[in-house]
Amino acid sequence: MIEGIYANIIIDISHEKVDRLFQYRIPKPLLGKIIVGMCVIVPFGKGNRERSGYVIEITDTAEYAPEKIKEMIGISDRGILAESSQIRLAAWIREHYGSTMIMALKTVLPARQRTNAVRKRRIVLTVSREQAGEFLKEFQRKHQKARYRLLERIYRDGEISYECGVGELSVAPSVIRALEEKEIVTVVSETEYRNPVRCRGAVRAPVMLSQEQQGIVTEVLADYKGGRPGTYLVHGITGSGKTEVYMELIAGIVGLGRQAIVLIPEIALTYQTVNRFTSRFGDRVSVLHSRLSAGEKYDQCERAKKGEIDIMIGPRSALFTPFQKLGLIIIDEEHETSYKSEAMPKYHARETAQELASYYGASVVLGSATPSLESYYASRHGRIRRFELTRRLTGGSLPQVYVEDLRRELQEGNRSMFSRRLMEKLQQRLEAGEQTMLFLNRRGYAGFVSCRSCGHVMKCPHCDVSLSEHRNGKLMCHYCGYEQPAVKSCPACGSKYILGFRAGTEQIEESLHRLFPDARVLRMDGDTTRKKDSFDEILAAFAGLEADILVGTQMIVKGHDFPHVTLVGILAADLSLHGSDYRSGERTFQLLTQAAGRAGRGERPGEVVIQTYQPEHHSIRYAAKQDYRGFYEEEMGYRELMGYPPVGHMMAVLVIAGEEETGKKVAGRLAKAAGRERAEHLATGADNAGHQVQIIGPAAAAIGRIGGKYRTVFYGKSSSMEALIQVRDRLEAVPVTEQDVTVQFDFDPMNSY
Ligand code: ADP
Ligand code: ZN
Ligand code: ZN
């Protein structure tokens, strides 16, 4: 903690733009007592009105002439507020992931854009019915028609809405006010919060937990009650009952008057998931996700602050729900890459949750069928406690998995996108009236267009990525939205053999229509789910047996429970295998394991067909066997050898510049500063404690240009995260005066740049 004599304060966090900090002097008696996040009273503006504000930073550096800095009045007696923890968290995020304080604040206070709350007004009687009857007679006698009309209706219905009074009964507001003054009626005004969760059906009784499940609940709650909150990993295959464990844990925590946050990847946040929670906890549950309006989001945070709800479900950003007494954070599918923010600050929800939990003395439960190597590694080294759920409770057995070699299919004359095995199995399912899911790790006509004569690939002039061919004949860029008409001949050599690489979900759908004309096919990908509710609609239709086959991108493999699916086909497992970063193998293993987990969740056994050009790859071999441990051991060997996370740590430094040369120059200067001395492509430096930091690059990023800006990247690699953070601090102090340049930091990045 920095000791300092000045405090930088933010006055109004409910303002739409958390835009500036004000500096105050800390009075002598309070020196050393002020901490970040604390609510304090300060004199503000010309009249020095007392306002409360939050301490954001404590520093010894005066922002302007010290004699002009006002002195803070004192510490607010409002106690520890939810906001205090969030502001402390923002300071931690700023320190660990690198960004400005304002950006970090905007991240943790995301839903504070006040929108007009919906107000609901009712007119109610304040006198007895008898007295009201007397007044009615009086109004009639005096021919006070409007008063009579209004009171008569209230007398009849007990109360009416304000709208009814001024609308249907056309009573002027002045008349209503007159009756209020005579204390005959009162206008009751209450804020009506928008509630995005429709609680459907009756509250359901909990299931009887198995011994394995109960063991987890008992131990986690005992630790919590004993004042030993911790972080836990629940490793259990899909269908092993993790969600039931979460719900029982939540019930225990809520029973203690505490609240819980449940993080779920946005993509898996469906009506099915939310329904399970609402049918257990009723309207004490709410959700936060990107499809809510700003007003709906704001209201959910208000409800959480006021204690109207106990449980918030949502993706990454739901972590910042301002609960007063947080007791538990659950992160389901904790290995998901979407828990890492892609915008600055590039925080990871798992690490951030642990920090937040420490402020409240809350516990963190991570759950996954395929834990991240980070979490599993931490559990192997005793830093977090691991539980295993080994049995599938749905009764269904593990699916039979076939790996089909596409090279052999081609050699033997099968040029279609379906192996012979997959076609045969599909046919069987259609005849038996069972459902199939086909999965492709791509969207739309993602296939690029290339010339078979000279190899020229059609690219976006702004982004340097290949354009995708869409059914309407246009070529589109998925980064910036640029589009152009399809070309009939190669712009480079004039050949007519310029063709799309057809391997998108749309094309699979078309092939299915050709091969199985009677099959009912649904498609789910980025293009078909852009509308607010279409995602749920497609899933509901498939769950309602309105289709035989669901074709989709990775979004269909997450967490949905379709008991009638007995066949899952993975059309090109290789698509995720050949990404250009060290996590590709892990990502492929996770995707395949999860996709396979979709099959046979009901009573009938499931089958899975994985099609690949590389059946010998360890990600594919272990996924086919559903062998997490085997995969972990082999993959860790590679990470250890290379010093990749979780063994070591990486920091990406991304320089984004309007001019290519400027970007290269700045990146070069920063890389040099990071490594202190620099050889051709490799430099090493050391932090204060002597940890080595290896600098790789700089080089043009894999996608060298996005939205007209050039991207240059270099990496720092070290066994010590602290060493990387020190390097980052050093780099932040390097002046960058060039025009139109931004520098971003990303620790343990999820993708290569
Ligand atoms: P996971 O979250 O690990 O995929 P779920 O909690 O969704 O697993 O459980 C899978 C299915 O098994 C669900 O339909 C759930 O209701 C059921 N289930 C879980 N635990 C039990 C239990 N102890 N007794 C009976 N059914 C259970
Ligand atoms: Zn060509
Ligand atoms: Zn583009």
mmCIF file of N, CA and C in Angstrom, residues 83 96 233 332 365 414 447 571 649 668-669 744:
data_model
loop_
_atom_site.group_PDB
_atom_site.id
_atom_site.type_symbol
_atom_site.label_atom_id
_atom_site.label_comp_id
_atom_site.label_asym_id
_atom_site.label_seq_id
_atom_site.Cartn_x
_atom_site.Cartn_y
_atom_site.Cartn_z
ATOM 1 N N GLU A 83 -19.646 -0.372 -3.461
ATOM 2 C CA GLU A 83 -18.786 0.362 -4.386
ATOM 3 C C GLU A 83 -17.332 0.381 -3.920
ATOM 4 N N HIS A 96 -2.670 -5.012 -12.142
ATOM 5 C CA HIS A 96 -2.301 -6.328 -12.662
ATOM 6 C C HIS A 96 -2.406 -6.484 -14.158
ATOM 7 N N LEU A 233 -11.876 -26.373 -7.136
ATOM 8 C CA LEU A 233 -12.117 -26.793 -8.520
ATOM 9 C C LEU A 233 -12.973 -28.045 -8.492
ATOM 10 N N ASP A 332 -18.677 -21.368 -13.830
ATOM 11 C CA ASP A 332 -18.927 -22.617 -14.532
ATOM 12 C C ASP A 332 -18.164 -22.591 -15.854
ATOM 13 N N VAL A 365 -15.832 -21.124 -6.472
ATOM 14 C CA VAL A 365 -15.906 -22.505 -6.945
ATOM 15 C C VAL A 365 -15.806 -22.512 -8.463
ATOM 16 N N ASN A 414 -13.724 -40.382 -51.646
ATOM 17 C CA ASN A 414 -14.846 -39.648 -51.054
ATOM 18 C C ASN A 414 -14.470 -38.172 -50.956
ATOM 19 N N GLY A 447 -15.298 -19.946 -45.560
ATOM 20 C CA GLY A 447 -14.289 -20.322 -46.548
ATOM 21 C C GLY A 447 -13.756 -19.122 -47.303
ATOM 22 N N LEU A 571 -17.057 -32.017 -37.790
ATOM 23 C CA LEU A 571 -16.772 -32.155 -39.215
ATOM 24 C C LEU A 571 -15.316 -31.938 -39.571
ATOM 25 N N HIS A 649 5.022 -17.467 -17.542
ATOM 26 C CA HIS A 649 4.026 -16.453 -17.871
ATOM 27 C C HIS A 649 4.446 -15.673 -19.105
ATOM 28 N N GLY A 668 9.766 -1.229 -31.416
ATOM 29 C CA GLY A 668 11.195 -1.485 -31.287
ATOM 30 C C GLY A 668 11.780 -0.802 -30.057
ATOM 31 N N ARG A 669 11.358 0.443 -29.862
ATOM 32 C CA ARG A 669 11.879 1.194 -28.713
ATOM 33 C C ARG A 669 11.438 0.550 -27.397
ATOM 34 N N GLN A 744 -1.099 -1.626 -25.794
ATOM 35 C CA GLN A 744 -1.923 -2.481 -24.936
ATOM 36 C C GLN A 744 -1.079 -3.602 -24.351
#
